[in-house]
């Protein structure tokens, strides 16, 4: 198994994309909650100081202001750590953004537990579930820098609310520079016949590694990047169930309410098959290096391998 080339962190891609969006449209404005150095919105602040607003540690107020800016025709991008923005700002996201259906883009950094040594108080294990629960929200979790760039431009071009989760650490590159992305349309990265792994975020690279490990054992695995969790590509789930008869989901998020729950719901109403769930079980994490945490909480290729073997054993 050849190691995949390491790319930049998707938060770094976000900072670059904001500069592109700012140059393309004077209506793009950026709001941050005193974390612009970490979220990478600082680059936009330096270039366009009159279109950048720092709210301090006040995510809820920031969401309310973003709603007001959206009503004036601006296109606000609001950022903070995933756990802070989605948990502290949820009420305002519901009442001021989702309910009136405003054009606000929520891009959170430090998603998941791979933020490492910063500790569990700053780790998000429930943000995707919260975002998916907001009616009308498009929800994306990009796998690498190529996916992040394409998806961020896509949500900028659409009208309506969107949530994009980017990460702190550098991640392996899984896409060619000319890869195509459509919101709500999954990308199949590898075909297989014995089982399908549906992953997103940094779990996509782990899923591809797992498929490489299983191939010499005579197990053929389809790998799908479900970069858009909502709206979910139900057709891709149904085809995977039909063609391979078993599904494993892999996400850096609680197994409750995120990708795994969405896939299971889609399979239940289209073609029910055995499903196994790789993700954070019903717990918060501890502090450690990113790799230590991914291994401790069952989010590496070896864990996906075991889940594939288990789900195949459950096939009728």
Short mmCIF file of C-alpha atoms in Angstrom, two decimals:
data_model
loop_
_atom_site.label_atom_id
_atom_site.label_comp_id
_atom_site.label_asym_id
_atom_site.label_seq_id
_atom_site.Cartn_x
_atom_site.Cartn_y
_atom_site.Cartn_z
CA UNK A 1 0.00 0.00 0.00
CA UNK A 2 1.57 3.25 -1.17
CA UNK A 3 1.18 6.23 1.19
CA UNK A 4 -0.98 8.98 -0.22
CA UNK A 5 0.59 12.43 -0.67
CA UNK A 6 -0.15 14.75 2.21
CA UNK A 7 -2.08 17.89 1.36
CA UNK A 8 -2.87 21.00 3.32
CA UNK A 9 -5.46 21.27 6.08
CA UNK A 10 -8.91 22.03 4.72
CA UNK A 11 -9.04 25.13 6.96
CA UNK A 12 -6.07 26.47 4.98
CA UNK A 13 -8.01 25.86 1.78
CA UNK A 14 -10.92 27.79 3.29
CA UNK A 15 -8.72 30.82 3.88
CA UNK A 16 -7.59 30.79 0.25
CA UNK A 17 -11.11 30.30 -1.10
CA UNK A 18 -12.36 33.28 0.91
CA UNK A 19 -9.83 35.50 -0.87
CA UNK A 20 -11.10 34.23 -4.23
CA UNK A 21 -14.71 34.82 -3.25
CA UNK A 22 -13.90 38.26 -1.89
CA UNK A 23 -12.24 39.27 -5.14
CA UNK A 24 -15.14 37.94 -7.19
CA UNK A 25 -17.93 39.71 -5.28
CA UNK A 26 -18.03 42.82 -3.08
CA UNK A 27 -21.07 41.35 -1.33
CA UNK A 28 -19.03 38.62 0.37
CA UNK A 29 -18.45 39.49 4.04
CA UNK A 30 -16.73 37.43 6.72
CA UNK A 31 -17.56 37.21 10.41
CA UNK A 32 -15.43 35.48 13.04
CA UNK A 33 -15.53 34.90 16.79
CA UNK A 34 -11.98 35.86 17.80
CA UNK A 35 -10.44 32.77 16.19
CA UNK A 36 -9.48 34.19 12.79
CA UNK A 37 -5.90 32.94 13.11
CA UNK A 38 -7.12 29.38 13.59
CA UNK A 39 -10.07 29.46 11.20
CA UNK A 40 -7.86 31.17 8.57
CA UNK A 41 -10.30 34.03 8.04
CA UNK A 42 -7.45 36.36 9.05
CA UNK A 43 -6.23 36.35 5.46
CA UNK A 44 -9.56 37.84 4.34
CA UNK A 45 -9.40 40.39 7.18
CA UNK A 46 -5.99 41.60 5.99
CA UNK A 47 -7.13 41.92 2.38
CA UNK A 48 -10.63 43.28 2.96
CA UNK A 49 -10.72 44.93 6.43
CA UNK A 50 -13.93 46.80 5.62
CA UNK A 51 -15.72 43.52 4.98
CA UNK A 52 -14.48 41.61 8.03
CA UNK A 53 -16.12 41.66 11.45
CA UNK A 54 -14.67 40.17 14.65
CA UNK A 55 -17.36 39.54 17.26
CA UNK A 56 -15.13 38.24 20.02
CA UNK A 57 -16.26 35.18 21.91
CA UNK A 58 -19.91 35.73 20.99
CA UNK A 59 -20.97 33.18 18.39
CA UNK A 60 -24.69 33.67 19.00
CA UNK A 61 -24.48 37.42 18.39
CA UNK A 62 -22.40 36.75 15.30
CA UNK A 63 -25.12 34.54 13.82
CA UNK A 64 -27.74 37.22 14.45
CA UNK A 65 -25.60 39.85 12.72
CA UNK A 66 -25.01 37.51 9.79
CA UNK A 67 -28.76 37.12 9.39
CA UNK A 68 -29.11 40.89 9.26
CA UNK A 69 -26.36 41.21 6.66
CA UNK A 70 -28.01 38.51 4.56
CA UNK A 71 -31.27 40.48 4.61
CA UNK A 72 -29.41 43.45 3.09
CA UNK A 73 -28.13 41.31 0.20
CA UNK A 74 -24.70 40.49 1.57
CA UNK A 75 -23.32 36.95 1.48
CA UNK A 76 -21.99 36.36 4.99
CA UNK A 77 -19.50 33.60 5.78
CA UNK A 78 -19.38 33.00 9.53
CA UNK A 79 -16.65 30.97 11.22
CA UNK A 80 -15.52 29.65 14.56
CA UNK A 81 -14.60 26.24 15.92
CA UNK A 82 -17.30 23.70 15.05
CA UNK A 83 -18.22 22.98 18.65
CA UNK A 84 -18.58 26.64 19.57
CA UNK A 85 -20.55 27.84 16.56
CA UNK A 86 -22.97 24.95 16.31
CA UNK A 87 -23.59 24.56 20.05
CA UNK A 88 -23.55 28.20 21.19
CA UNK A 89 -25.18 29.53 18.03
CA UNK A 90 -27.79 26.83 17.44
CA UNK A 91 -30.77 28.83 18.70
CA UNK A 92 -29.88 31.78 16.46
CA UNK A 93 -29.17 29.48 13.52
CA UNK A 94 -32.63 28.03 13.93
CA UNK A 95 -34.60 31.22 14.54
CA UNK A 96 -32.66 33.72 12.43
CA UNK A 97 -31.20 31.67 9.56
CA UNK A 98 -32.99 28.34 9.01
CA UNK A 99 -36.54 29.46 9.73
CA UNK A 100 -36.49 32.51 7.39
CA UNK A 101 -34.30 30.60 4.91
CA UNK A 102 -31.50 33.16 4.67
CA UNK A 103 -28.38 33.03 2.56
CA UNK A 104 -25.79 32.47 5.32
CA UNK A 105 -22.74 30.23 4.95
CA UNK A 106 -21.51 28.58 8.14
CA UNK A 107 -17.96 27.26 7.83
CA UNK A 108 -16.49 25.77 10.98
CA UNK A 109 -12.92 24.70 11.55
CA UNK A 110 -11.46 22.17 14.00
CA UNK A 111 -14.23 19.68 13.22
CA UNK A 112 -14.01 16.29 14.89
CA UNK A 113 -11.46 14.97 17.37
CA UNK A 114 -8.38 15.31 15.14
CA UNK A 115 -7.70 18.74 16.64
CA UNK A 116 -5.59 16.65 19.03
CA UNK A 117 -4.02 18.19 22.11
CA UNK A 118 -6.50 21.09 22.40
CA UNK A 119 -8.70 18.77 24.41
CA UNK A 120 -12.30 17.54 24.43
CA UNK A 121 -13.90 20.89 25.30
CA UNK A 122 -12.92 22.11 21.83
CA UNK A 123 -13.71 18.88 19.94
CA UNK A 124 -16.94 18.53 18.00
CA UNK A 125 -18.63 15.15 17.88
CA UNK A 126 -22.19 16.37 17.31
CA UNK A 127 -21.94 19.38 14.96
CA UNK A 128 -22.94 17.55 11.76
CA UNK A 129 -26.02 16.11 13.46
CA UNK A 130 -27.04 19.58 14.64
CA UNK A 131 -26.51 21.10 11.18
CA UNK A 132 -28.47 18.31 9.48
CA UNK A 133 -31.38 18.92 11.84
CA UNK A 134 -31.80 22.49 10.59
CA UNK A 135 -34.39 22.53 7.76
CA UNK A 136 -33.03 23.75 4.45
CA UNK A 137 -29.36 23.54 5.39
CA UNK A 138 -26.92 21.98 2.93
CA UNK A 139 -24.24 20.12 4.93
CA UNK A 140 -20.78 19.23 3.55
CA UNK A 141 -17.71 17.50 4.99
CA UNK A 142 -14.85 17.64 2.44
CA UNK A 143 -12.18 14.95 2.31
CA UNK A 144 -9.18 16.97 1.16
CA UNK A 145 -8.07 20.32 -0.20
CA UNK A 146 -9.44 19.64 -3.69
CA UNK A 147 -12.86 18.72 -2.33
CA UNK A 148 -12.84 21.64 0.09
CA UNK A 149 -12.14 24.18 -2.62
CA UNK A 150 -14.82 22.82 -4.94
CA UNK A 151 -17.49 22.48 -2.27
CA UNK A 152 -16.85 25.92 -0.77
CA UNK A 153 -17.26 27.51 -4.19
CA UNK A 154 -20.43 25.47 -4.71
CA UNK A 155 -22.07 26.61 -1.48
CA UNK A 156 -21.03 30.20 -2.23
CA UNK A 157 -22.79 30.00 -5.59
CA UNK A 158 -26.04 28.58 -4.23
CA UNK A 159 -28.75 30.61 -2.56
CA UNK A 160 -29.56 29.49 0.96
CA UNK A 161 -27.96 28.29 4.15
CA UNK A 162 -25.04 25.87 4.14
CA UNK A 163 -22.75 24.27 6.69
CA UNK A 164 -19.22 23.20 5.76
CA UNK A 165 -16.96 21.49 8.29
CA UNK A 166 -13.20 21.89 7.72
CA UNK A 167 -10.40 20.43 9.81
CA UNK A 168 -7.28 21.45 11.66
CA UNK A 169 -4.63 18.88 10.61
CA UNK A 170 -3.18 18.31 7.19
CA UNK A 171 -4.95 15.48 5.36
CA UNK A 172 -3.94 13.09 2.55
CA UNK A 173 -4.91 14.07 -0.98
CA UNK A 174 -7.45 11.67 -2.48
CA UNK A 175 -8.60 13.73 -5.48
CA UNK A 176 -6.94 14.87 -8.68
CA UNK A 177 -6.99 18.63 -9.22
CA UNK A 178 -9.60 18.32 -11.98
CA UNK A 179 -12.06 16.19 -9.96
CA UNK A 180 -15.71 17.15 -10.29
CA UNK A 181 -18.14 17.77 -7.45
CA UNK A 182 -21.86 18.42 -7.28
CA UNK A 183 -23.72 19.20 -4.08
CA UNK A 184 -25.86 16.20 -3.16
CA UNK A 185 -24.08 13.86 -5.58
CA UNK A 186 -21.60 11.40 -4.03
CA UNK A 187 -18.28 10.54 -5.68
CA UNK A 188 -17.45 6.86 -6.15
CA UNK A 189 -13.67 6.58 -5.77
CA UNK A 190 -13.33 2.82 -6.12
CA UNK A 191 -15.62 0.05 -7.29
CA UNK A 192 -16.12 -3.24 -5.48
CA UNK A 193 -18.57 -6.11 -5.17
CA UNK A 194 -18.47 -7.48 -1.61
CA UNK A 195 -19.27 -4.37 0.45
CA UNK A 196 -19.36 -0.57 0.23
CA UNK A 197 -17.68 1.89 2.55
CA UNK A 198 -19.42 5.27 2.56
CA UNK A 199 -17.17 7.85 4.20
CA UNK A 200 -16.54 11.58 4.41
CA UNK A 201 -13.88 13.94 5.73
CA UNK A 202 -10.55 12.42 6.65
CA UNK A 203 -12.20 9.01 6.84
CA UNK A 204 -12.22 8.84 3.03
CA UNK A 205 -8.45 8.28 2.94
CA UNK A 206 -8.78 5.68 5.70
CA UNK A 207 -11.51 3.92 3.70
CA UNK A 208 -9.30 3.77 0.60
CA UNK A 209 -6.48 2.35 2.73
CA UNK A 210 -8.87 -0.24 4.13
CA UNK A 211 -9.89 -1.28 0.62
CA UNK A 212 -6.21 -1.70 -0.26
CA UNK A 213 -5.69 -3.92 2.80
CA UNK A 214 -8.72 -6.09 2.01
CA UNK A 215 -8.00 -6.59 -1.69
CA UNK A 216 -5.20 -9.17 -1.19
CA UNK A 217 -7.55 -11.08 1.12
CA UNK A 218 -9.99 -11.50 -1.76
CA UNK A 219 -12.48 -8.89 -0.51
CA UNK A 220 -13.60 -6.32 -3.05
CA UNK A 221 -14.75 -3.01 -1.56
CA UNK A 222 -16.52 -0.06 -3.18
CA UNK A 223 -15.54 3.30 -1.65
CA UNK A 224 -17.86 6.30 -1.84
CA UNK A 225 -17.09 9.83 -0.67
CA UNK A 226 -20.39 11.20 0.64
CA UNK A 227 -19.06 14.76 0.79
CA UNK A 228 -22.59 16.16 1.03
CA UNK A 229 -24.36 14.66 4.01
CA UNK A 230 -27.48 16.68 3.31
CA UNK A 231 -29.06 16.41 0.84
CA UNK A 232 -27.83 12.82 0.88
CA UNK A 233 -27.27 11.01 -2.41
CA UNK A 234 -29.94 8.38 -1.81
CA UNK A 235 -29.43 6.85 -5.24
CA UNK A 236 -25.77 6.13 -4.42
CA UNK A 237 -26.80 4.41 -1.19
CA UNK A 238 -29.45 2.33 -2.93
CA UNK A 239 -27.01 1.32 -5.69
CA UNK A 240 -24.37 0.35 -3.14
CA UNK A 241 -26.88 -1.78 -1.27
CA UNK A 242 -28.09 -3.43 -4.48
CA UNK A 243 -24.65 -4.09 -5.95
CA UNK A 244 -22.66 -5.09 -2.85
CA UNK A 245 -25.29 -6.16 -0.30
CA UNK A 246 -23.53 -4.58 2.69
CA UNK A 247 -22.51 -1.09 3.80
CA UNK A 248 -20.02 0.36 6.29
CA UNK A 249 -20.16 4.07 7.12
CA UNK A 250 -17.07 5.93 8.36
CA UNK A 251 -17.10 9.42 9.85
CA UNK A 252 -15.14 11.52 12.36
CA UNK A 253 -18.32 12.27 14.28
CA UNK A 254 -20.71 10.60 16.66
CA UNK A 255 -22.32 7.55 15.10
CA UNK A 256 -25.60 9.09 16.26
CA UNK A 257 -27.17 11.66 13.95
CA UNK A 258 -24.47 12.08 11.32
CA UNK A 259 -23.50 10.29 8.12
CA UNK A 260 -24.19 6.80 9.46
CA UNK A 261 -27.69 7.71 10.59
CA UNK A 262 -28.47 9.38 7.25
CA UNK A 263 -27.21 6.39 5.25
CA UNK A 264 -29.11 3.92 7.43
CA UNK A 265 -32.31 5.91 6.95
CA UNK A 266 -31.81 5.97 3.18
CA UNK A 267 -31.11 2.23 3.03
CA UNK A 268 -34.13 1.47 5.18
CA UNK A 269 -36.50 3.07 2.67
CA UNK A 270 -34.76 1.86 -0.50
CA UNK A 271 -32.95 -1.47 -0.02
CA UNK A 272 -32.29 -2.62 3.57
CA UNK A 273 -28.94 -4.41 3.96
CA UNK A 274 -26.56 -5.09 6.88
CA UNK A 275 -24.77 -1.87 7.95
CA UNK A 276 -21.85 -1.33 10.33
CA UNK A 277 -20.92 2.09 11.71
CA UNK A 278 -17.35 3.36 12.16
CA UNK A 279 -17.34 6.59 14.14
CA UNK A 280 -17.20 7.98 17.64
CA UNK A 281 -19.39 5.96 19.89
CA UNK A 282 -21.68 7.70 22.39
CA UNK A 283 -18.85 9.50 24.17
CA UNK A 284 -16.56 12.53 24.17
CA UNK A 285 -12.88 12.09 23.47
CA UNK A 286 -9.73 12.77 25.49
CA UNK A 287 -6.67 14.84 24.71
CA UNK A 288 -3.85 13.38 22.62
CA UNK A 289 -2.12 13.60 19.30
CA UNK A 290 -4.46 13.40 16.32
CA UNK A 291 -3.27 9.92 15.36
CA UNK A 292 -3.46 8.65 18.93
CA UNK A 293 -7.06 9.81 19.14
CA UNK A 294 -8.09 8.36 15.80
CA UNK A 295 -6.65 5.00 16.86
CA UNK A 296 -8.12 5.11 20.37
CA UNK A 297 -11.62 5.89 19.13
CA UNK A 298 -11.64 3.39 16.27
CA UNK A 299 -11.25 5.70 13.28
CA UNK A 300 -8.34 4.23 11.33
CA UNK A 301 -8.18 1.87 8.36
CA UNK A 302 -7.82 -1.21 10.57
CA UNK A 303 -11.15 -0.41 12.19
CA UNK A 304 -12.84 -0.06 8.81
CA UNK A 305 -11.31 -3.40 7.78
CA UNK A 306 -12.84 -5.11 10.82
CA UNK A 307 -16.20 -3.48 10.14
CA UNK A 308 -16.18 -4.66 6.52
CA UNK A 309 -15.36 -8.23 7.57
CA UNK A 310 -18.13 -8.07 10.17
CA UNK A 311 -20.77 -6.71 7.81
CA UNK A 312 -19.92 -9.28 5.12
CA UNK A 313 -20.40 -12.03 7.70
CA UNK A 314 -23.88 -10.66 8.34
CA UNK A 315 -24.94 -10.85 4.70
CA UNK A 316 -27.65 -13.39 4.02
#
